Short mmCIF file of C-alpha atoms in Angstrom, two decimals:
data_model
loop_
_atom_site.label_atom_id
_atom_site.label_comp_id
_atom_site.label_asym_id
_atom_site.label_seq_id
_atom_site.Cartn_x
_atom_site.Cartn_y
_atom_site.Cartn_z
CA MET A 224 -85.70 -18.36 -53.66
CA PRO A 225 -82.97 -15.97 -54.91
CA ALA A 226 -84.11 -12.58 -56.21
CA LEU A 227 -82.42 -9.90 -58.26
CA VAL A 228 -81.60 -6.85 -56.10
CA VAL A 229 -79.60 -4.67 -58.54
CA GLY A 230 -78.92 -5.26 -62.21
CA PRO A 231 -78.33 -6.84 -64.55
CA MET A 232 -75.80 -4.22 -65.59
CA LEU A 233 -73.95 -4.56 -68.88
CA ARG A 234 -70.42 -3.45 -68.09
CA TYR A 235 -67.26 -4.31 -70.04
CA VAL A 236 -67.83 -5.05 -73.75
CA ASP A 237 -65.28 -5.56 -76.52
CA SER A 238 -65.32 -7.19 -79.96
CA ASP A 239 -65.96 -10.74 -78.70
CA SER A 240 -66.94 -10.61 -75.01
CA ALA A 241 -69.33 -8.92 -72.62
CA SER A 242 -69.62 -8.85 -68.81
CA ILE A 243 -72.88 -8.67 -66.86
CA TRP A 244 -72.91 -7.67 -63.17
CA VAL A 245 -75.69 -8.43 -60.68
CA GLU A 246 -76.51 -8.23 -56.98
CA THR A 247 -78.76 -10.98 -55.62
CA ALA A 248 -80.70 -11.44 -52.41
CA GLU A 249 -79.13 -14.84 -51.62
CA PRO A 250 -76.07 -16.85 -52.65
CA CYS A 251 -76.79 -18.62 -55.92
CA THR A 252 -75.52 -19.48 -59.37
CA VAL A 253 -76.17 -16.72 -61.90
CA THR A 254 -76.77 -17.84 -65.48
CA VAL A 255 -76.99 -15.60 -68.51
CA GLU A 256 -78.72 -17.18 -71.53
CA ALA A 257 -77.69 -15.54 -74.80
CA ASP A 258 -77.89 -16.73 -78.38
CA GLY A 259 -78.55 -20.33 -77.38
CA ARG A 260 -75.61 -20.54 -74.97
CA SER A 261 -75.40 -20.45 -71.18
CA TYR A 262 -72.77 -18.57 -69.18
CA ARG A 263 -72.55 -19.08 -65.42
CA SER A 264 -70.89 -17.73 -62.31
CA PRO A 265 -71.46 -18.31 -58.60
CA THR A 266 -72.02 -15.28 -56.40
CA PHE A 267 -69.51 -13.99 -53.87
CA THR A 268 -70.51 -12.50 -50.53
CA VAL A 269 -69.47 -9.23 -48.89
CA HIS A 270 -71.02 -8.05 -45.61
CA GLY A 271 -74.13 -10.13 -46.20
CA HIS A 272 -74.61 -8.96 -49.81
CA HIS A 273 -74.19 -11.25 -52.81
CA TYR A 274 -72.72 -10.36 -56.19
CA ALA A 275 -71.66 -11.96 -59.44
CA ILE A 276 -70.15 -10.87 -62.71
CA VAL A 277 -70.77 -13.22 -65.62
CA ASP A 278 -68.49 -13.16 -68.65
CA LEU A 279 -69.92 -13.97 -72.06
CA VAL A 280 -66.90 -14.96 -74.14
CA GLU A 281 -66.09 -16.03 -77.70
CA LEU A 282 -69.04 -14.07 -79.06
CA SER A 283 -69.17 -13.76 -82.83
CA GLN A 284 -72.14 -11.44 -83.24
CA ASP A 285 -74.39 -9.00 -81.41
CA ILE A 286 -76.92 -10.51 -79.01
CA ALA A 287 -80.50 -9.49 -79.80
CA SER A 288 -81.71 -10.38 -76.29
CA TYR A 289 -80.48 -12.13 -73.18
CA SER A 290 -82.07 -13.50 -70.02
CA VAL A 291 -80.83 -14.00 -66.46
CA THR A 292 -81.68 -16.90 -64.17
CA LEU A 293 -80.79 -17.41 -60.51
CA ASP A 294 -80.54 -21.11 -59.58
CA GLY A 295 -82.66 -21.87 -62.65
CA GLU A 296 -85.39 -19.29 -61.93
CA GLU A 297 -85.69 -16.61 -64.63
CA VAL A 298 -85.55 -13.06 -63.21
CA TRP A 299 -84.84 -11.08 -66.37
CA PRO A 300 -86.01 -9.65 -68.85
CA MET A 301 -88.17 -7.08 -67.16
CA ALA A 302 -91.88 -7.27 -67.87
CA GLY A 303 -93.16 -4.40 -69.97
CA ARG A 304 -89.75 -3.32 -71.25
CA PRO A 305 -87.95 -4.16 -74.50
CA PRO A 306 -85.38 -6.98 -74.53
CA SER A 307 -81.93 -6.18 -73.18
CA ARG A 308 -79.42 -6.64 -75.96
CA ILE A 309 -75.65 -6.68 -76.30
CA ARG A 310 -73.90 -4.85 -79.11
CA LEU A 311 -70.24 -5.75 -79.46
CA LEU A 312 -67.51 -3.23 -80.20
CA PRO A 313 -67.79 -2.64 -83.96
CA PRO A 314 -64.79 -3.59 -86.14
CA GLU A 315 -64.30 0.07 -87.02
CA GLY A 316 -64.35 1.04 -83.34
CA VAL A 317 -66.75 2.93 -81.13
CA ARG A 318 -68.98 5.30 -83.05
CA ARG A 319 -70.74 7.13 -80.25
CA LEU A 320 -69.98 7.69 -76.56
CA ALA A 321 -72.53 9.07 -74.10
CA PHE A 322 -71.22 10.75 -70.96
CA GLY A 323 -72.17 12.85 -67.97
CA SER A 324 -71.81 13.19 -64.20
CA CYS A 325 -73.50 14.34 -61.01
CA ARG A 326 -76.81 12.56 -60.63
CA THR A 327 -78.92 12.75 -57.50
CA SER A 328 -81.57 10.10 -56.87
CA VAL A 329 -84.31 12.29 -55.42
CA PRO A 330 -87.98 11.54 -56.23
CA HIS A 331 -89.68 12.69 -59.43
CA ASP A 332 -92.61 14.45 -57.75
CA ALA A 333 -93.44 18.06 -58.59
CA ALA A 334 -91.50 19.54 -55.67
CA HIS A 335 -88.27 17.74 -56.54
CA VAL A 336 -88.63 18.43 -60.24
CA ARG A 337 -88.85 22.14 -59.35
CA SER A 338 -85.71 21.96 -57.20
CA HIS A 339 -83.66 19.38 -59.12
CA GLY A 340 -85.13 19.39 -62.62
CA ASP A 341 -85.72 16.29 -64.71
CA ASP A 342 -83.46 13.24 -64.62
CA VAL A 343 -81.92 13.15 -68.10
CA LEU A 344 -80.54 9.62 -67.66
CA ARG A 345 -84.03 8.39 -66.80
CA ALA A 346 -85.47 10.21 -69.80
CA PHE A 347 -82.76 8.70 -72.01
CA GLY A 348 -83.77 5.23 -70.81
CA GLU A 349 -87.36 6.00 -71.75
CA HIS A 350 -86.35 7.42 -75.14
CA LEU A 351 -83.85 4.85 -76.34
CA PRO A 352 -86.26 2.00 -77.24
CA GLU A 353 -87.95 4.28 -79.76
CA ALA A 354 -84.72 5.81 -81.05
CA GLY A 355 -83.05 4.95 -84.33
CA GLU A 356 -79.95 2.78 -84.33
CA GLU A 357 -77.78 5.84 -84.99
CA GLU A 358 -78.81 7.31 -81.61
CA TRP A 359 -77.68 4.33 -79.54
CA PRO A 360 -74.36 4.92 -77.78
CA ASP A 361 -71.76 2.16 -77.89
CA LEU A 362 -70.62 3.09 -74.38
CA LEU A 363 -71.91 5.23 -71.50
CA LEU A 364 -69.23 6.97 -69.41
CA LEU A 365 -70.33 7.98 -65.91
CA LEU A 366 -67.74 10.51 -64.81
CA GLY A 367 -68.31 10.84 -61.09
CA ASP A 368 -70.90 11.46 -58.40
CA GLN A 369 -72.93 8.44 -59.45
CA VAL A 370 -74.25 8.55 -55.88
CA TYR A 371 -74.29 11.30 -53.25
CA ALA A 372 -73.10 9.69 -50.04
CA ASP A 373 -72.99 13.04 -48.24
CA ASN A 374 -76.38 14.34 -49.40
CA PRO A 375 -78.78 11.39 -49.60
CA SER A 376 -82.31 11.53 -50.96
CA PRO A 377 -85.36 11.68 -48.64
CA ASP A 378 -85.91 7.93 -49.15
CA MET A 379 -82.30 7.21 -48.23
CA LEU A 380 -82.50 9.42 -45.16
CA ALA A 381 -85.60 7.50 -44.06
CA TYR A 382 -83.66 4.26 -44.43
CA ILE A 383 -80.78 5.66 -42.35
CA ARG A 384 -83.15 6.79 -39.59
CA SER A 385 -84.77 3.36 -39.53
CA ARG A 386 -81.50 1.65 -38.57
CA ARG A 387 -79.48 4.12 -36.46
CA SER A 388 -79.45 7.47 -34.69
CA GLY A 389 -75.68 8.00 -34.33
CA GLU A 390 -73.24 9.99 -36.43
CA PRO A 391 -72.89 10.80 -39.21
CA GLN A 392 -76.37 12.28 -39.29
CA GLY A 393 -77.64 12.81 -42.81
CA GLU A 394 -74.78 10.89 -44.45
CA ILE A 395 -73.86 7.33 -45.30
CA ALA A 396 -72.10 5.47 -42.48
CA ASP A 397 -71.20 1.93 -43.57
CA PHE A 398 -71.31 -0.70 -46.32
CA GLU A 399 -74.93 -1.62 -45.60
CA GLU A 400 -76.03 1.95 -46.26
CA TYR A 401 -73.86 2.20 -49.38
CA ALA A 402 -75.55 -0.95 -50.71
CA GLU A 403 -78.95 0.65 -50.21
CA LEU A 404 -77.71 3.92 -51.74
CA TYR A 405 -76.69 2.12 -54.94
CA ARG A 406 -79.91 0.10 -54.96
CA GLN A 407 -82.01 3.25 -54.86
CA ALA A 408 -79.88 4.94 -57.53
CA TRP A 409 -79.94 2.11 -60.07
CA THR A 410 -83.21 0.18 -59.80
CA GLU A 411 -85.81 2.59 -61.16
CA THR A 412 -87.40 0.93 -64.19
CA GLU A 413 -86.01 3.17 -66.94
CA ILE A 414 -82.54 3.38 -65.37
CA ARG A 415 -82.39 -0.34 -64.74
CA TRP A 416 -83.29 -1.22 -68.31
CA LEU A 417 -80.84 1.35 -69.73
CA LEU A 418 -77.97 -0.02 -67.64
CA SER A 419 -78.86 -3.57 -68.72
CA THR A 420 -78.39 -2.84 -72.42
CA VAL A 421 -75.84 -0.01 -72.79
CA PRO A 422 -72.27 -0.83 -71.64
CA THR A 423 -70.96 1.44 -68.89
CA ALA A 424 -67.54 2.59 -67.72
CA MET A 425 -67.29 4.58 -64.47
CA ILE A 426 -64.93 6.62 -62.31
CA PHE A 427 -65.59 8.26 -58.96
CA ASP A 428 -65.56 11.89 -57.84
CA ASP A 429 -65.82 13.40 -54.38
CA HIS A 430 -69.52 12.87 -53.59
CA ASP A 431 -69.20 9.13 -54.18
CA LEU A 432 -67.28 9.39 -50.88
CA ARG A 433 -67.75 12.93 -49.50
CA ASP A 434 -67.60 16.55 -50.64
CA ASP A 435 -63.99 17.80 -50.86
CA TRP A 436 -62.59 14.27 -50.62
CA ASN A 437 -58.79 14.60 -50.74
CA THR A 438 -58.89 18.33 -51.37
CA SER A 439 -55.70 18.82 -49.37
CA HIS A 440 -53.44 17.45 -46.67
CA ALA A 441 -55.22 19.73 -44.18
CA TRP A 442 -58.57 18.21 -45.17
CA ARG A 443 -57.26 14.67 -44.56
CA ARG A 444 -55.91 15.68 -41.13
CA GLN A 445 -59.27 17.22 -40.26
CA MET A 446 -61.24 14.14 -41.36
CA ALA A 447 -58.84 11.78 -39.55
CA LYS A 448 -60.00 13.41 -36.29
CA THR A 449 -63.65 12.72 -37.14
CA PRO A 450 -64.69 9.56 -35.26
CA TRP A 451 -66.87 8.05 -37.98
CA TRP A 452 -64.73 8.89 -41.01
CA GLN A 453 -62.46 5.84 -41.08
CA ARG A 454 -65.42 3.46 -41.19
CA ARG A 455 -67.04 5.62 -43.84
CA VAL A 456 -64.05 5.82 -46.22
CA VAL A 457 -63.43 2.08 -45.92
CA ALA A 458 -67.08 1.39 -46.73
CA GLY A 459 -67.12 3.93 -49.56
CA LEU A 460 -64.05 2.59 -51.33
CA GLY A 461 -65.12 -1.00 -50.77
CA ALA A 462 -68.57 -0.33 -52.18
CA TYR A 463 -67.05 1.54 -55.12
CA TRP A 464 -64.87 -1.49 -55.91
CA VAL A 465 -67.89 -3.81 -55.91
CA TYR A 466 -70.52 -1.62 -57.56
CA GLN A 467 -68.44 0.42 -60.00
CA HIS A 468 -64.81 -0.61 -60.41
CA LEU A 469 -65.19 -4.37 -60.84
CA GLY A 470 -67.18 -3.91 -64.05
CA ASN A 471 -64.58 -1.52 -65.47
CA LEU A 472 -62.14 -4.41 -65.77
CA SER A 473 -61.87 -6.81 -68.69
CA PRO A 474 -62.35 -10.56 -68.07
CA ALA A 475 -58.58 -11.02 -68.39
CA GLU A 476 -57.88 -8.28 -65.82
CA ARG A 477 -60.38 -9.74 -63.38
CA ALA A 478 -58.88 -13.21 -63.79
CA GLU A 479 -55.64 -11.80 -62.35
CA ASP A 480 -57.28 -9.75 -59.57
CA ASP A 481 -56.12 -11.01 -56.17
CA LEU A 482 -58.97 -9.36 -54.27
CA LEU A 483 -61.66 -10.95 -56.44
CA ALA A 484 -60.01 -14.34 -55.92
CA LYS A 485 -60.20 -13.85 -52.14
CA LEU A 486 -63.86 -12.81 -52.31
CA MET A 487 -64.77 -15.82 -54.44
CA ALA A 488 -63.15 -18.09 -51.84
CA GLY A 489 -65.51 -17.13 -48.99
CA ASP A 490 -67.27 -14.29 -47.16
CA GLY A 491 -65.02 -11.43 -48.16
CA GLY A 492 -66.05 -8.55 -45.91
CA ALA A 493 -62.77 -8.50 -44.00
CA ALA A 494 -60.69 -8.82 -47.19
CA LEU A 495 -62.58 -5.99 -48.88
CA ASP A 496 -62.25 -3.74 -45.83
CA GLU A 497 -58.53 -4.42 -45.59
CA PHE A 498 -58.11 -3.60 -49.28
CA ALA A 499 -60.11 -0.37 -49.01
CA GLU A 500 -58.29 0.80 -45.88
CA ARG A 501 -54.94 0.32 -47.60
CA ALA A 502 -56.14 1.97 -50.82
CA ASP A 503 -56.99 5.09 -48.82
CA ALA A 504 -53.81 5.11 -46.70
CA GLU A 505 -51.44 4.07 -49.51
CA PRO A 506 -52.92 5.13 -52.86
CA SER A 507 -50.00 3.58 -54.74
CA SER A 508 -51.12 0.14 -53.51
CA ASN A 509 -53.97 0.12 -56.01
CA ARG A 510 -54.87 1.67 -59.35
CA TRP A 511 -58.41 2.86 -59.99
CA SER A 512 -57.49 4.32 -63.40
CA TYR A 513 -57.87 2.10 -66.45
CA ALA A 514 -57.65 2.23 -70.24
CA ARG A 515 -59.41 0.62 -73.20
CA ASP A 516 -58.82 0.50 -76.92
CA LEU A 517 -61.98 1.54 -78.75
CA GLY A 518 -60.78 0.84 -82.27
CA PRO A 519 -58.73 3.78 -83.60
CA ALA A 520 -59.47 5.74 -80.42
CA ARG A 521 -58.05 5.01 -76.97
CA LEU A 522 -60.01 5.70 -73.79
CA ILE A 523 -58.06 6.53 -70.62
CA MET A 524 -60.11 6.95 -67.45
CA VAL A 525 -58.02 8.78 -64.83
CA ASP A 526 -58.41 8.66 -61.06
CA THR A 527 -58.19 12.32 -60.02
CA ARG A 528 -59.27 11.74 -56.39
CA CYS A 529 -57.59 8.84 -54.63
CA ALA A 530 -54.25 9.07 -56.48
CA ARG A 531 -53.49 12.63 -55.40
CA GLN A 532 -50.22 13.61 -53.75
CA LEU A 533 -51.18 16.20 -51.16
CA THR A 534 -47.76 17.27 -49.87
CA PRO A 535 -47.84 21.06 -49.28
CA GLY A 536 -45.40 22.69 -51.66
CA ASP A 537 -45.45 19.71 -54.02
CA ARG A 538 -49.10 18.92 -54.62
CA ARG A 539 -49.79 16.60 -57.54
CA MET A 540 -53.07 15.50 -59.05
CA LEU A 541 -51.40 12.13 -59.69
CA ASP A 542 -48.71 10.58 -57.55
CA PRO A 543 -45.48 9.47 -59.30
CA GLY A 544 -46.67 5.94 -60.01
CA GLU A 545 -49.99 7.10 -61.43
CA TRP A 546 -48.28 9.77 -63.53
CA ALA A 547 -45.86 7.22 -65.00
CA TRP A 548 -48.82 4.99 -65.88
CA LEU A 549 -50.62 7.88 -67.60
CA GLN A 550 -47.51 8.81 -69.59
CA GLU A 551 -47.28 5.25 -70.83
CA GLN A 552 -50.96 5.11 -71.77
CA VAL A 553 -51.01 8.31 -73.83
CA GLN A 554 -47.93 7.22 -75.77
CA ARG A 555 -49.53 4.01 -77.00
CA PRO A 556 -50.62 3.90 -80.66
CA ALA A 557 -53.99 5.56 -81.28
CA GLU A 558 -55.42 7.98 -83.81
CA GLN A 559 -57.32 9.85 -81.10
CA LEU A 560 -57.13 9.99 -77.31
CA ILE A 561 -60.25 10.28 -75.16
CA ILE A 562 -59.37 11.03 -71.53
CA GLY A 563 -61.99 10.73 -68.82
CA SER A 564 -61.24 13.03 -65.88
CA SER A 565 -64.04 13.58 -63.38
CA ILE A 566 -62.86 17.15 -62.82
CA PRO A 567 -62.19 19.46 -65.79
CA PHE A 568 -58.64 19.96 -66.99
CA MET A 569 -59.33 23.31 -68.69
CA LEU A 570 -61.57 25.52 -66.56
CA PRO A 571 -62.46 29.06 -67.62
CA GLU A 572 -59.11 30.88 -67.61
CA GLY A 573 -60.13 33.27 -64.85
CA VAL A 574 -61.07 30.41 -62.54
CA HIS A 575 -57.83 28.66 -63.47
CA GLY A 576 -55.84 31.73 -62.39
CA VAL A 577 -57.70 31.98 -59.07
CA GLN A 578 -56.96 28.32 -58.32
CA ASN A 579 -53.26 28.82 -59.21
CA TRP A 580 -53.19 31.81 -56.85
CA ASN A 581 -54.94 29.97 -54.03
CA GLU A 582 -52.56 26.99 -54.26
CA ALA A 583 -49.54 29.29 -54.01
CA LEU A 584 -51.02 30.98 -50.94
CA CYS A 585 -51.87 27.60 -49.36
CA ASP A 586 -48.19 26.76 -49.81
CA GLY A 587 -47.23 29.86 -47.78
CA LYS A 588 -46.42 32.38 -50.53
CA TRP A 589 -47.88 35.26 -48.51
CA GLY A 590 -47.14 33.93 -45.01
CA PRO A 591 -48.74 31.59 -42.43
CA ILE A 592 -51.83 33.70 -41.63
CA VAL A 593 -52.79 33.97 -45.29
CA ARG A 594 -51.96 30.29 -45.72
CA ARG A 595 -54.59 29.30 -43.14
CA TRP A 596 -57.17 31.63 -44.67
CA SER A 597 -56.40 30.27 -48.12
CA GLU A 598 -56.89 26.68 -47.00
CA THR A 599 -60.31 27.62 -45.64
CA LEU A 600 -61.15 29.25 -48.96
CA ARG A 601 -59.85 26.22 -50.89
CA GLN A 602 -62.32 23.94 -49.13
CA ALA A 603 -65.19 26.41 -49.01
CA ILE A 604 -65.44 27.04 -52.76
CA ASP A 605 -63.90 23.84 -54.14
CA LEU A 606 -60.57 25.21 -55.40
CA GLU A 607 -59.21 21.74 -56.09
CA HIS A 608 -59.25 21.10 -59.83
CA TRP A 609 -56.22 20.50 -62.06
CA ALA A 610 -55.44 24.22 -61.81
CA ALA A 611 -55.05 23.85 -58.04
CA PHE A 612 -52.41 21.18 -58.67
CA ARG A 613 -50.44 23.42 -61.02
CA ARG A 614 -47.41 21.20 -61.50
CA SER A 615 -49.61 18.33 -62.68
CA PHE A 616 -51.56 20.65 -64.97
CA GLU A 617 -48.37 21.90 -66.60
CA ASP A 618 -46.91 18.40 -66.95
CA LEU A 619 -50.04 17.06 -68.61
CA ALA A 620 -50.44 20.15 -70.81
CA LYS A 621 -46.92 19.76 -72.18
CA LEU A 622 -47.44 16.05 -72.68
CA LEU A 623 -50.70 16.46 -74.61
CA ILE A 624 -49.61 19.25 -76.93
CA GLY A 625 -46.49 17.26 -77.77
CA LEU A 626 -48.44 14.24 -78.97
CA GLY A 627 -49.49 15.74 -82.29
CA LYS A 628 -52.82 13.90 -82.27
CA PRO A 629 -56.39 14.91 -81.31
CA VAL A 630 -57.09 14.74 -77.58
CA VAL A 631 -60.60 15.05 -76.14
CA ILE A 632 -60.91 15.36 -72.35
CA LEU A 633 -64.37 14.46 -71.04
CA SER A 634 -65.30 15.77 -67.59
CA GLY A 635 -68.13 16.71 -65.25
CA ASP A 636 -68.18 18.03 -61.65
CA VAL A 637 -68.81 21.76 -62.14
CA HIS A 638 -72.59 21.55 -62.74
CA TYR A 639 -72.56 23.29 -66.09
CA SER A 640 -71.54 22.18 -69.56
CA TYR A 641 -69.12 23.73 -72.03
CA LEU A 642 -66.50 23.15 -74.72
CA ALA A 643 -62.99 24.62 -74.53
CA ARG A 644 -60.14 24.46 -77.04
CA ALA A 645 -56.42 24.94 -76.50
CA ASP A 646 -54.61 27.40 -78.76
CA ARG A 647 -51.77 24.90 -79.32
CA GLY A 648 -52.55 21.50 -80.77
CA PRO A 649 -55.96 19.81 -81.18
CA VAL A 650 -56.69 19.52 -77.43
CA PHE A 651 -60.34 19.88 -76.39
CA GLN A 652 -62.15 19.91 -73.07
CA VAL A 653 -65.80 18.80 -73.14
CA VAL A 654 -67.80 19.06 -69.93
CA CYS A 655 -71.26 17.62 -69.28
CA SER A 656 -72.64 18.18 -65.81
CA PRO A 657 -75.04 17.66 -64.12
CA ILE A 658 -77.27 14.77 -65.16
CA ARG A 659 -79.55 15.83 -62.32
CA ASN A 660 -78.34 18.34 -59.73
CA PRO A 661 -78.53 21.93 -61.05
CA LEU A 662 -76.79 24.99 -59.65
CA SER A 663 -78.74 27.69 -57.85
CA ARG A 664 -79.54 30.85 -59.82
CA LEU A 665 -76.87 32.79 -57.89
CA LEU A 666 -74.15 30.28 -58.74
CA ARG A 667 -75.23 30.25 -62.36
CA TRP A 668 -74.70 34.00 -62.60
CA ALA A 669 -71.35 33.68 -60.82
CA ASN A 670 -70.21 31.12 -63.39
CA VAL A 671 -71.45 33.25 -66.27
CA PHE A 672 -69.23 36.05 -64.94
CA THR A 673 -66.16 33.77 -65.09
CA GLN A 674 -66.55 33.58 -68.86
CA PHE A 675 -65.91 37.32 -69.37
CA SER A 676 -62.53 38.87 -70.13
CA ILE A 677 -62.53 40.86 -66.88
CA ALA A 678 -62.62 37.58 -64.90
CA THR A 679 -59.72 36.24 -66.96
CA LEU A 680 -57.73 39.40 -66.26
CA VAL A 681 -58.45 39.25 -62.52
CA GLY A 682 -57.52 35.58 -62.26
CA SER A 683 -54.33 36.07 -64.26
CA LEU A 684 -53.33 39.10 -62.19
CA LEU A 685 -53.80 37.24 -58.91
CA ALA A 686 -51.71 34.33 -60.20
CA ARG A 687 -48.90 36.66 -61.33
CA LEU A 688 -48.96 38.50 -57.97
CA ALA A 689 -48.39 35.14 -56.27
CA GLY A 690 -45.45 34.43 -58.57
CA VAL A 691 -47.20 31.69 -60.56
CA PRO A 692 -45.80 31.24 -64.09
CA ARG A 693 -48.11 31.34 -67.10
CA PRO A 694 -49.60 28.02 -68.28
CA PRO A 695 -47.91 26.21 -71.22
CA PHE A 696 -50.80 27.17 -73.49
CA ARG A 697 -53.92 29.29 -73.49
CA TRP A 698 -57.47 28.16 -74.22
CA ARG A 699 -60.92 29.63 -74.56
CA ILE A 700 -64.51 28.55 -74.04
CA VAL A 701 -66.02 28.16 -77.50
CA LYS A 702 -69.43 26.78 -76.47
CA GLY A 703 -71.45 27.29 -73.31
CA PRO A 704 -71.94 27.55 -70.45
CA LEU A 705 -75.13 25.43 -70.52
CA PHE A 706 -76.76 25.11 -67.11
CA GLN A 707 -79.49 22.58 -67.84
CA ASN A 708 -79.41 19.02 -66.57
CA ALA A 709 -77.80 17.18 -69.46
CA LEU A 710 -76.31 14.06 -70.95
CA ALA A 711 -73.85 14.48 -73.84
CA THR A 712 -72.63 12.35 -76.71
CA LEU A 713 -69.32 12.36 -78.55
CA THR A 714 -69.77 11.04 -82.08
CA ILE A 715 -66.29 9.93 -83.08
CA PRO A 716 -64.20 11.74 -84.07
CA ASP A 717 -65.47 15.28 -83.61
CA GLN A 718 -69.17 15.95 -82.96
CA VAL A 719 -70.49 16.78 -79.50
CA THR A 720 -74.20 17.02 -78.66
CA TRP A 721 -75.74 17.89 -75.29
CA TYR A 722 -79.24 16.61 -74.51
CA GLY A 723 -81.72 17.78 -71.90
CA SER A 724 -85.21 16.57 -71.11
CA THR A 725 -88.69 17.73 -70.26
CA GLY A 726 -90.29 14.93 -68.32
CA GLU A 727 -89.64 11.80 -70.39
CA VAL A 728 -88.99 13.73 -73.61
CA VAL A 729 -85.32 14.02 -74.63
CA LYS A 730 -84.42 17.23 -76.46
CA GLU A 731 -81.23 18.42 -78.11
CA LEU A 732 -79.68 21.42 -76.37
CA ASP A 733 -76.69 22.08 -78.62
CA THR A 734 -74.44 20.39 -81.19
CA THR A 735 -70.97 21.48 -82.21
CA ARG A 736 -67.83 20.24 -83.95
CA LEU A 737 -64.40 20.02 -82.34
CA ARG A 738 -62.54 22.54 -84.48
#
């Protein structure tokens, strides 16, 4: 008898449709019952795992509850939890976005709570059934590091040891292990219910594959010599397509997806692997970025990992094709732009200057010996944000300040939260990180130091000494840093609130206006 392995996950939702993703234990027909109607899809198979995404179309109202059956056997709703509902995109547009990044899936025992803190996403799932309607987000953005493939939990490490002893030790090796990694991350009761009833949009960051993924051309050369890496990157990108990317697409986009058509036609392991291998070798062959209209606002989720151009001397955060796509997206009609970038666009100015300086040295500004040392430093302390791809930073900065409309950039990655504002145009950077993976005390103090004027002066001086021109605008941190595990909300158009938790109790950490 088929069983539900992961899900149901409510993914793409607009004003008259919704998409529900599942993983099942066996091939079957998945049926979603909602508002007296039945919606069906057969599963497709990849490397012995079975998946389906069911589209609920021509909806005219919110769905108070839905159920899921596999070959006629009901497997959802979950006993002891409230009904999973579907709220369509309101006519006036999205009212409230929740967002965050960097969530480890370690246990919730006392030892791991001491080292990792409380899981705010889990607490949010516990809190939401009792919350007022005004607290429910219309969309949850997960901005990277949804799973940690290079630093698995104790339970995941036990699973790895149970099936192999070869390299990579202590890291994910193949699709089978990625499937288990996602299962462990998304099937805890509170998380599972939350993901069944709040729509989600996702984008990857490095730990979804591996720390420092695509940091530089030198990093790619180094990893290409690692015997297990090719299998790992193919598995990682393939698993990302199935578990995260597929649900980012609208029903119309999926109807035109050649890879999905191949997978639906038969066991698609080889087709998925071929796709993932090409996506890594030729990033222009595929686009992970996507955009959605959310009423008056427009959401643009940008791939800042796989689409990089890593040519020394001409590094770009986005290759030419991806940059042209982004230019087109930001020029489309919208009252407000919301850009999801897993890594922050506006770092503290001192850190920005250091990354400018390091990039120039990696390109040989101070000679070959310093270049090699600088590349080591780049990888060692993660000098690979927009500032470390200066030409892309400057291009995007000029583009955004020339729009004449509010722009809010939502990011994670850095393991602390803050708000920054540009001094030219209404351009804001809002960071929420981590959901659960706090910095050590030493790194917290180091990041506090970067907020002071002396750090800004040092970073700027280093950049000028390396011949780096000044950025097109300046900016300053106007809120933060906050180092607690957190989940944030953006109440359209201009209110940001960060939430933390103590156990299962959600608490407000800070609220501010974008001014």
